[in-house]
Each structure stands twice: as structure tokens, then as C-alpha cells.
Coordinates of N, CA and C in Angstrom, one line a residue:
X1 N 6.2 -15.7 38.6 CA 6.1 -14.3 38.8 C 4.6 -14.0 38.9
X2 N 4.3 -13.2 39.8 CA 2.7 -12.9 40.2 C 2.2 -11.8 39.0
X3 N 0.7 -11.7 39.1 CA 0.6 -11.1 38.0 C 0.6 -9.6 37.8
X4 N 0.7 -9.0 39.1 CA 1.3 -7.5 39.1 C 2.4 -7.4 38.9
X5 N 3.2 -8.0 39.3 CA 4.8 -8.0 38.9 C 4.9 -8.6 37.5
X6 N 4.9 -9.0 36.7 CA 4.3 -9.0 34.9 C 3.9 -7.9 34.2
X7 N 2.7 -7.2 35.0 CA 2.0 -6.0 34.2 C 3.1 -5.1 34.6
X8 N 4.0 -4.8 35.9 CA 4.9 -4.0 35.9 C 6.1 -3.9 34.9
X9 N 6.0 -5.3 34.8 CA 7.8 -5.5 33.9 C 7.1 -5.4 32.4
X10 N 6.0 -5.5 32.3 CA 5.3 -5.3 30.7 C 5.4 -3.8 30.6
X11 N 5.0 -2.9 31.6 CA 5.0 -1.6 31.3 C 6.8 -1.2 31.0
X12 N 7.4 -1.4 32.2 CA 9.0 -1.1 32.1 C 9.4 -1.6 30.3
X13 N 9.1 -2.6 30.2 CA 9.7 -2.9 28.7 C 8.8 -2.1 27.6
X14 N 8.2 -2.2 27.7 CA 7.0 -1.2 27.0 C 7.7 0.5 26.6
X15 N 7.8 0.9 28.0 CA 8.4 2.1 28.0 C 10.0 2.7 27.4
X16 N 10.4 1.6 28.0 CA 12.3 1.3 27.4 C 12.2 1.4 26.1
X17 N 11.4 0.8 25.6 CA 11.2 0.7 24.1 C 10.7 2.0 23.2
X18 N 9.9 2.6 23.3 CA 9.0 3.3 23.3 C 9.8 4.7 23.9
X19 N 10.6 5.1 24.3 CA 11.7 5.9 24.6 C 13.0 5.8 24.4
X20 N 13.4 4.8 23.8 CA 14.8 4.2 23.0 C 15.7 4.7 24.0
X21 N 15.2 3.9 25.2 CA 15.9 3.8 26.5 C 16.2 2.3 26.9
X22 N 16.5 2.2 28.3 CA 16.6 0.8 28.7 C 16.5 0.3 30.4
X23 N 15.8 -0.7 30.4 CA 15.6 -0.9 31.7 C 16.5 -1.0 32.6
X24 N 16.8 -0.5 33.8 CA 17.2 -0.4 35.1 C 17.0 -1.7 35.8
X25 N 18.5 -2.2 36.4 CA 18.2 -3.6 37.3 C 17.3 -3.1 38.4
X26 N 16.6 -3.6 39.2 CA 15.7 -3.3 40.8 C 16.4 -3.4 41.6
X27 N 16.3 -2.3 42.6 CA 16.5 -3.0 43.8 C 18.2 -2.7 44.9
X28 N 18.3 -2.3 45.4 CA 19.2 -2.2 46.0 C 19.3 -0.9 46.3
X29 N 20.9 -0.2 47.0 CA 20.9 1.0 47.1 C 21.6 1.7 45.7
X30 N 21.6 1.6 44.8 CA 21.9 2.0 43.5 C 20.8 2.2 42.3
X31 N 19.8 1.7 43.0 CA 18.4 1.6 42.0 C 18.1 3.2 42.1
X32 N 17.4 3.6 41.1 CA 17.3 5.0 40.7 C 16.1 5.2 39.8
X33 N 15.7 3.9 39.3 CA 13.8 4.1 38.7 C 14.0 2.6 38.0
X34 N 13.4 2.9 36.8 CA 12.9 1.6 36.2 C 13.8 1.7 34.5
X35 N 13.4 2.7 34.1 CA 13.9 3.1 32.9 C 14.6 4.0 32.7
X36 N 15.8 4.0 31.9 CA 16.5 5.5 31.1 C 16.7 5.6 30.5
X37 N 16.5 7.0 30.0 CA 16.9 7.7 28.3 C 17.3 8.7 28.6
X38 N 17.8 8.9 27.3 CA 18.7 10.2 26.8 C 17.9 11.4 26.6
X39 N 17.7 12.3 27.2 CA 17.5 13.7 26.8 C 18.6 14.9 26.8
X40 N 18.4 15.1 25.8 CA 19.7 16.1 25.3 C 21.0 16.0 26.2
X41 N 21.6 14.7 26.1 CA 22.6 14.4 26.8 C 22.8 14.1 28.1
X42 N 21.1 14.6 28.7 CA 20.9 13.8 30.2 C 20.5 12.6 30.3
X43 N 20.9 11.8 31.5 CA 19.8 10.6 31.5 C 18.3 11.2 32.5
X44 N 17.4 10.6 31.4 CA 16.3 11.3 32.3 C 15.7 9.5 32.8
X45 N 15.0 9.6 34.0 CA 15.1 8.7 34.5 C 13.6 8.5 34.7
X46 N 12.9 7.5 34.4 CA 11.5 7.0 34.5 C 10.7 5.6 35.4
X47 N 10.1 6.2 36.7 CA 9.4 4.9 37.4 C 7.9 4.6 36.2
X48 N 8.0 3.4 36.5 CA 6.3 2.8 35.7 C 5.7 2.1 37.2
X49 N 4.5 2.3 36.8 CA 3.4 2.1 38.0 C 2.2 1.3 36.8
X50 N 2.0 0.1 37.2 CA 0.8 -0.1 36.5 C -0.7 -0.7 37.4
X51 N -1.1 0.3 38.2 CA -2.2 -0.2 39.6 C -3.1 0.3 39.0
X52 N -4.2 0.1 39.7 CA -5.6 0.7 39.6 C -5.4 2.1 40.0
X53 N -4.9 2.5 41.1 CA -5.1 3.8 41.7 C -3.8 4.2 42.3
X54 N -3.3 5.2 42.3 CA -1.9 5.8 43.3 C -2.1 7.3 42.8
X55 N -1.1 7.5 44.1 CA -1.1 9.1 44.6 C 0.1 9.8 43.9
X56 N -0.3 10.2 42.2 CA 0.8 10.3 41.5 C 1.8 11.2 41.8
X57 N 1.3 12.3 42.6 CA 2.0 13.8 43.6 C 3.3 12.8 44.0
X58 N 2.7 11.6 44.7 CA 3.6 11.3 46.2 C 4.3 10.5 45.2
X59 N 3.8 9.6 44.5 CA 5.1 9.2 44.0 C 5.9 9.5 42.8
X60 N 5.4 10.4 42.4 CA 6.4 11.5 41.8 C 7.6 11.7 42.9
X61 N 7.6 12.4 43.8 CA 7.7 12.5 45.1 C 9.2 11.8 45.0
X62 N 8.7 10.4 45.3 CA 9.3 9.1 45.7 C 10.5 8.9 44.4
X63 N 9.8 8.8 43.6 CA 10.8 8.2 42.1 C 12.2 9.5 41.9
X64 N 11.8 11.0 42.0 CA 12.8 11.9 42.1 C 13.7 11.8 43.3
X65 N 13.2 11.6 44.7 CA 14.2 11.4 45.6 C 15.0 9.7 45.2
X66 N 14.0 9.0 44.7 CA 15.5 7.4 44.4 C 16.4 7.6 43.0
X67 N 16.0 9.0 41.8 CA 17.0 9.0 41.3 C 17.9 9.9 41.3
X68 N 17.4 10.8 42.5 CA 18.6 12.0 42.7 C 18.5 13.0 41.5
X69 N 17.4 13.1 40.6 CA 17.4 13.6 39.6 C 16.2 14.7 39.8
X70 N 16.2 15.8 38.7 CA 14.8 16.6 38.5 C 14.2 15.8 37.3
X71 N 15.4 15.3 36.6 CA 15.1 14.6 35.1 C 14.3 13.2 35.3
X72 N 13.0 13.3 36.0 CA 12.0 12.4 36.5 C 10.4 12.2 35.9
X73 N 10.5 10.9 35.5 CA 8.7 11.0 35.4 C 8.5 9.9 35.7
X74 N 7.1 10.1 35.7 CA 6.4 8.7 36.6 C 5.5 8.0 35.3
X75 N 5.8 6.6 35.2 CA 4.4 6.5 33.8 C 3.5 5.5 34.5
X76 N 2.4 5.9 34.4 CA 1.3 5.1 34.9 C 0.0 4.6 34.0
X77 N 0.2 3.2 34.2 CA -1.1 2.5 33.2 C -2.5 2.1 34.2
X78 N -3.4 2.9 34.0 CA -4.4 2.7 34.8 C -5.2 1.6 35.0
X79 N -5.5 0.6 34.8 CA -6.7 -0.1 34.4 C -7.6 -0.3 35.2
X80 N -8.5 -0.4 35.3 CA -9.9 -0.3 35.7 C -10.8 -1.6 36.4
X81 N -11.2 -2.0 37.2 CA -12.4 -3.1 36.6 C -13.6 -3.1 36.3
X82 N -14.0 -3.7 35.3 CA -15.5 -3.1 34.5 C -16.4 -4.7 34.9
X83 N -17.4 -4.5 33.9 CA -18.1 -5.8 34.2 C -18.0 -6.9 33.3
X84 N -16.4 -6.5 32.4 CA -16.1 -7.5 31.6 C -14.8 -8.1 32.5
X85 N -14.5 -9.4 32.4 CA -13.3 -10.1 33.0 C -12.4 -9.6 33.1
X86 N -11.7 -8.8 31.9 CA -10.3 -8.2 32.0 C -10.4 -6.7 32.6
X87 N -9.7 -6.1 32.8 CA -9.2 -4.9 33.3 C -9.6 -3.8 32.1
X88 N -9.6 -3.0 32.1 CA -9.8 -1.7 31.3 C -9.2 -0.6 31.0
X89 N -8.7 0.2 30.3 CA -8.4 1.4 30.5 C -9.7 2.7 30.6
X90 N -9.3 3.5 31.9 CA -10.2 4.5 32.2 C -9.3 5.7 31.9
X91 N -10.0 6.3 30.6 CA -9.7 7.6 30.5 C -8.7 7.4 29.4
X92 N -6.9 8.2 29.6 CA -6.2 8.4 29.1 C -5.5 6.7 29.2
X93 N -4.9 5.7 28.4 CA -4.1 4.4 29.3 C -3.3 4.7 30.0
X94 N -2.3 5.5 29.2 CA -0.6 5.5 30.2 C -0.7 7.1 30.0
X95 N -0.5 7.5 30.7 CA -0.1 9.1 31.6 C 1.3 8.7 31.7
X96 N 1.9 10.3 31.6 CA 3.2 10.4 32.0 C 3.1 11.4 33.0
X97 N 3.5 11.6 34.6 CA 3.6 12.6 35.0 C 4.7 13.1 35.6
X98 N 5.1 14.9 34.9 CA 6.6 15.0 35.5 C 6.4 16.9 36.2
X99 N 7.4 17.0 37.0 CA 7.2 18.3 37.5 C 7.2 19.2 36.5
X100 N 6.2 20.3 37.0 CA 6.1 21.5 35.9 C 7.6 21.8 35.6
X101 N 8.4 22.5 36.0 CA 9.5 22.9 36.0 C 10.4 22.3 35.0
X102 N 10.3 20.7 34.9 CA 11.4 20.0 34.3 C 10.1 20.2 32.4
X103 N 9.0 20.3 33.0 CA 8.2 20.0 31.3 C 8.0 21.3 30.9
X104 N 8.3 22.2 31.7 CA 8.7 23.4 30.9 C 10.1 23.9 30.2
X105 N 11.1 22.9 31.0 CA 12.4 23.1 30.3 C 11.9 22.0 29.0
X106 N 11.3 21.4 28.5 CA 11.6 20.1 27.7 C 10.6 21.1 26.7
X107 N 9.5 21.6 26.9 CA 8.6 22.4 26.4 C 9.8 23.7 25.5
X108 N 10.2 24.4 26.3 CA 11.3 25.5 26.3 C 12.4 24.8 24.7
X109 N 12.6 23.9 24.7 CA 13.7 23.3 23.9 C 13.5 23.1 22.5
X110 N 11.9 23.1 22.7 CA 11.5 22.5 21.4 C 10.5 23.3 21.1
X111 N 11.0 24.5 20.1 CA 9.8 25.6 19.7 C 9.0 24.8 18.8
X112 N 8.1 25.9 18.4 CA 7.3 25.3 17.3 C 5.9 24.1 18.2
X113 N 6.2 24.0 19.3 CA 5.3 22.8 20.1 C 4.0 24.1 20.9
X114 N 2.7 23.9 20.0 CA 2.0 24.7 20.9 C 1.2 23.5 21.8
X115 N 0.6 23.8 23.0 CA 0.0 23.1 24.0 C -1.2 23.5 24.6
X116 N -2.2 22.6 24.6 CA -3.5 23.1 25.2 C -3.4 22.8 27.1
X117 N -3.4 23.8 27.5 CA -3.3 23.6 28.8 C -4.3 23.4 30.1
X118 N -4.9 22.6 30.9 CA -6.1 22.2 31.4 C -5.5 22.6 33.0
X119 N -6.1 23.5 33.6 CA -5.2 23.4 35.2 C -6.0 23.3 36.3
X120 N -5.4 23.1 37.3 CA -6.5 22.0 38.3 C -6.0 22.4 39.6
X121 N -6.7 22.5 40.7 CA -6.4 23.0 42.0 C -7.1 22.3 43.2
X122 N -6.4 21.0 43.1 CA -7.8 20.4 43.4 C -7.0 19.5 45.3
X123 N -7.8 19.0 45.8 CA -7.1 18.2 47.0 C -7.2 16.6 46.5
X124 N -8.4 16.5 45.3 CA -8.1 14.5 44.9 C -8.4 15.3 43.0
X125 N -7.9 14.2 42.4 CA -8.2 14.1 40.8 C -8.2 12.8 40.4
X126 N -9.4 12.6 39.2 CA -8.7 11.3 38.4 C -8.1 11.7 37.4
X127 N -7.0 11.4 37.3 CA -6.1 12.3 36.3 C -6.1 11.8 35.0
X128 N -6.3 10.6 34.6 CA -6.8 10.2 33.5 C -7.9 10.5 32.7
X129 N -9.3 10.7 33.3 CA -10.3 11.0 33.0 C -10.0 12.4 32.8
X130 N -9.6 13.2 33.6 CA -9.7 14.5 33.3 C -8.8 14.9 31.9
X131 N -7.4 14.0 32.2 CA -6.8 14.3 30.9 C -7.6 13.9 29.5
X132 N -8.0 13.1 29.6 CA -9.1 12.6 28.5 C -10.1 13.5 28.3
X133 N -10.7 14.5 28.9 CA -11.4 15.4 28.8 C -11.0 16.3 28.3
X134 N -10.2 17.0 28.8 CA -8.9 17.8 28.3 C -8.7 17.7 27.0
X135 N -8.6 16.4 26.4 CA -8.0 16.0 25.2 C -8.9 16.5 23.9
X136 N -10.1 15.9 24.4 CA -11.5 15.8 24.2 C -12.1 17.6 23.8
X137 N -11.9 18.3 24.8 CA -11.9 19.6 24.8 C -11.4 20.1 23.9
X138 N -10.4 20.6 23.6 CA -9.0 20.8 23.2 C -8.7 20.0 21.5
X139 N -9.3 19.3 21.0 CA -9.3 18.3 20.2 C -7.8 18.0 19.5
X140 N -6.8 18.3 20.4 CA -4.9 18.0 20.5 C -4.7 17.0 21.4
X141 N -3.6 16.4 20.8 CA -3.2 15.4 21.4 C -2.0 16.3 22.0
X142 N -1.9 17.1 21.8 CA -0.9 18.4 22.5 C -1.3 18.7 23.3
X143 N -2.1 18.2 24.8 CA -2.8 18.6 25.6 C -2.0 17.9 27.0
X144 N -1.7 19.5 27.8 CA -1.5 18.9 29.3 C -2.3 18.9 30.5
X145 N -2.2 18.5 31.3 CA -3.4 18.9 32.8 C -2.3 19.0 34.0
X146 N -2.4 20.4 34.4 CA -1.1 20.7 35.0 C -2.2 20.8 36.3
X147 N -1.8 20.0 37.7 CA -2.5 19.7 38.7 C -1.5 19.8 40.0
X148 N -2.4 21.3 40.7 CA -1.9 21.3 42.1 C -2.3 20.5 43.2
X149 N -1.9 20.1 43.3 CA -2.7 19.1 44.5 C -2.2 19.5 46.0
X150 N -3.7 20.0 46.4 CA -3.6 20.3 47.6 C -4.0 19.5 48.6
X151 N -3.7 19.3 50.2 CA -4.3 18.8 51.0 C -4.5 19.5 52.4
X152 N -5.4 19.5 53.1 CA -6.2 20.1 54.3 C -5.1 19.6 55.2
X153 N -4.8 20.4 55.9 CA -3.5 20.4 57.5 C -4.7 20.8 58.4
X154 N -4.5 20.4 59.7 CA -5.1 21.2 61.2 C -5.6 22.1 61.0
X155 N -5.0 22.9 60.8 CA -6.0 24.0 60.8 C -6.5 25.1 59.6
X156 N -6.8 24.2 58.6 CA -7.7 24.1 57.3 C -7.0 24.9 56.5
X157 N -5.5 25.4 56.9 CA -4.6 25.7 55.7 C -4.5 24.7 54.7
X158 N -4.5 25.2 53.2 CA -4.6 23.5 52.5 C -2.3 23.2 52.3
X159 N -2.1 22.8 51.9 CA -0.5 22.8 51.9 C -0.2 21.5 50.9
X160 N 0.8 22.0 49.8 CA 0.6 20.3 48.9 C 1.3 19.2 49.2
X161 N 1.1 17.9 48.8 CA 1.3 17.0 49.4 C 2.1 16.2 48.1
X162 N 3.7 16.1 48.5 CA 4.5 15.4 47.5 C 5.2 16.1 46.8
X163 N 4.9 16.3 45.2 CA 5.5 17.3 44.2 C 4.4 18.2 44.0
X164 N 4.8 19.5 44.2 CA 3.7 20.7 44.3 C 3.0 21.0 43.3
X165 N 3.3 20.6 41.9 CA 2.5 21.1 40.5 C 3.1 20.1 39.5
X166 N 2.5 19.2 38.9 CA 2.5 18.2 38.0 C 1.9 18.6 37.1
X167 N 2.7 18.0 35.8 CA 2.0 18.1 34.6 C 1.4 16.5 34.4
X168 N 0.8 16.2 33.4 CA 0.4 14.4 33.0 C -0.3 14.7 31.6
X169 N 0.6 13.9 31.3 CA 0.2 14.0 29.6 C 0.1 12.8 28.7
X170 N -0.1 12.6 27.6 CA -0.4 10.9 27.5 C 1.2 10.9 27.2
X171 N 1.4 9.3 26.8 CA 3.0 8.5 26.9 C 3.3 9.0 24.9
X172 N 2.4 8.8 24.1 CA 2.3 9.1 23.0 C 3.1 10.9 22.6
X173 N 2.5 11.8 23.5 CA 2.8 13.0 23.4 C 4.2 13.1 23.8
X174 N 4.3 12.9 25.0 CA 5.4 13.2 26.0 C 6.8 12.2 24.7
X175 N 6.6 10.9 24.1 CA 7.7 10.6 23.1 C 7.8 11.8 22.9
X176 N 6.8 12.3 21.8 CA 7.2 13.4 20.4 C 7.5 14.5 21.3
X177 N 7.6 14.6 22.4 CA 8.5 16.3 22.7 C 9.7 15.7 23.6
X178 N 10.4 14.6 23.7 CA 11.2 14.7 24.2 C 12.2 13.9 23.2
X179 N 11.5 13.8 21.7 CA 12.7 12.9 21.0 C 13.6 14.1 20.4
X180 N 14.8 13.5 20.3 CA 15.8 14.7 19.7 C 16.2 14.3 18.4

């Protein structure tokens, strides 16, 4: 096994765990993400991405249309390269990012959860660094970065690209509001 395909199946098991969920076989036309859990009697359904860089809108995007679900998040481990040998985490490590809509129903469910909110209107972000700012700001780990992401069309209308308004929040947070 190559060694992106490792750091992927390390994140998947990582997250299964870590969500008292369980991994999803790959691959076929029945594949639907990577991981599932239970939220309040849904299965909510989770892709893991562990790259340097990706377009978390689009594949937000991507992961909701293969599990036919709103009950979607994307978890992404960033790492970096520095001028030490190994890889790094930049910013926040693992981000979770899910549509506003569905993290305001999960928000909605569980009173008593107050949230520092960072919002962004931007056409590029590093969404980890910013969230780590955010965090930083804010001095809660109850902190989200809710990010429109826009992109320039012909004729300099901007129009968004993917999933229209994402939240991303660390993997730590997003457990504690979605455990029942």
C-alpha cells in the first residue's frame, strides 16, 4: 500500500473511532463516504481527505452527492512540508467541514452550546490557519469559521463554487456536539 493510501486509511480508522462509528467498504456504486455514525438515529455519513491542499467547497460537493445525504462532512488532515523531514500540521490538524444548514440543525439540538463565530467571504481560504486564528481570537474551542466561497464567472459576477456556505471546525469540537 502506497503511502497516501495509509495516511487515508489512518485518518478513516482514526475517525470511525473517534465517532463510535465505522468504516465503509470503497468503491463501487454503493459506496457513500468513508465513515458512519449515528446521529440522533441518522446515519450521518463522513469522507476523510488527508492531502496537503483540496478544494473543501467542491468536495464537500462531491462526498454529499455519493452519499445521497445532507447528513455529510468532510474531515481533512492537513499536513504541510516544513524544513523538517516529516510532514506537519498547519494551523488547526483535522477540520471537519459540513454545510451550514445541517450544523445548524446539530447546533439547534443541543442547547446550552454557545459558539464563537468567524465568517469569511472570500474566493480562496486557508481554512485551517484561519480557523486556528479564530480559535486563537475567540480563546474557545467552541469556535466555527463559516466560509462563503466565491468564484469570478465571465463577467465578474462572483457565483459559489460547490457547497455555497460551510462551516469547519476542529474534529475535537464537532465529537462534543454531535455526541448523544
Amino acid at each position: 500500500m502506497n503511502k497516501p493510501k495509509q495516511q487515508g486509511t489512518r485518518l478513516e480508522t482514526f475517525a470511525a473511532k473517534m465517532l463510535g462509528g465505522e468504516r465503509l467498504p470503497e468503491g463501487g456504486k454503493y459506496d457513500r463516504g468513508d465513515v458512519v455514525f449515528k446521529w440522533n438515529g441518522i446515519d450521518f455519513f463522513v469522507e476523510c481527505k488527508a492531502r496537503q491542499s483540496l478544494n473543501v467547497t467542491r468536495e464537500l460537493a462531491k462526498a454529499i452527492k455519493k452519499s445521497k445525504s445532507d447528513f455529510t462532512a468532510l474531515i481533512w488532515k492537513r499536513l504541510v512540508k516544513t524544513d523538517k523531514s516529516k510532514r506537519q500540521p498547519d494551523g488547526v490538524p483535522i477540520v471537519v467541514c459540513l454545510p451550514f444548514e445541517t450544523f445548524c440543525e446539530i447546533i439547534e439540538s443541543r442547547k446550552g452550546n454557545e459558539f464563537f463565530v468567524e465568517c469569511k467571504a472570500r474566493q480562496s481560504l486557508n481554512v485551517t490557519r484561519e480557523l486556528a486564528k479564530a480559535i486563537k481570537k475567540s480563546k474557545s474551542n467552541f469556535t466555527a469559521l463559516v466560509w462563503k466561497r466565491l468564484v469570478k464567472t465571465g463577467g465578474q459576477r462572483r457565483q459559489p463554487d460547490g457547497v455555497p456556505i460551510i462551516v469547519c471546525l476542529p474534529l475535537d469540537t464537532f465529537i462534543e456536539i454531535v455526541e448523544t
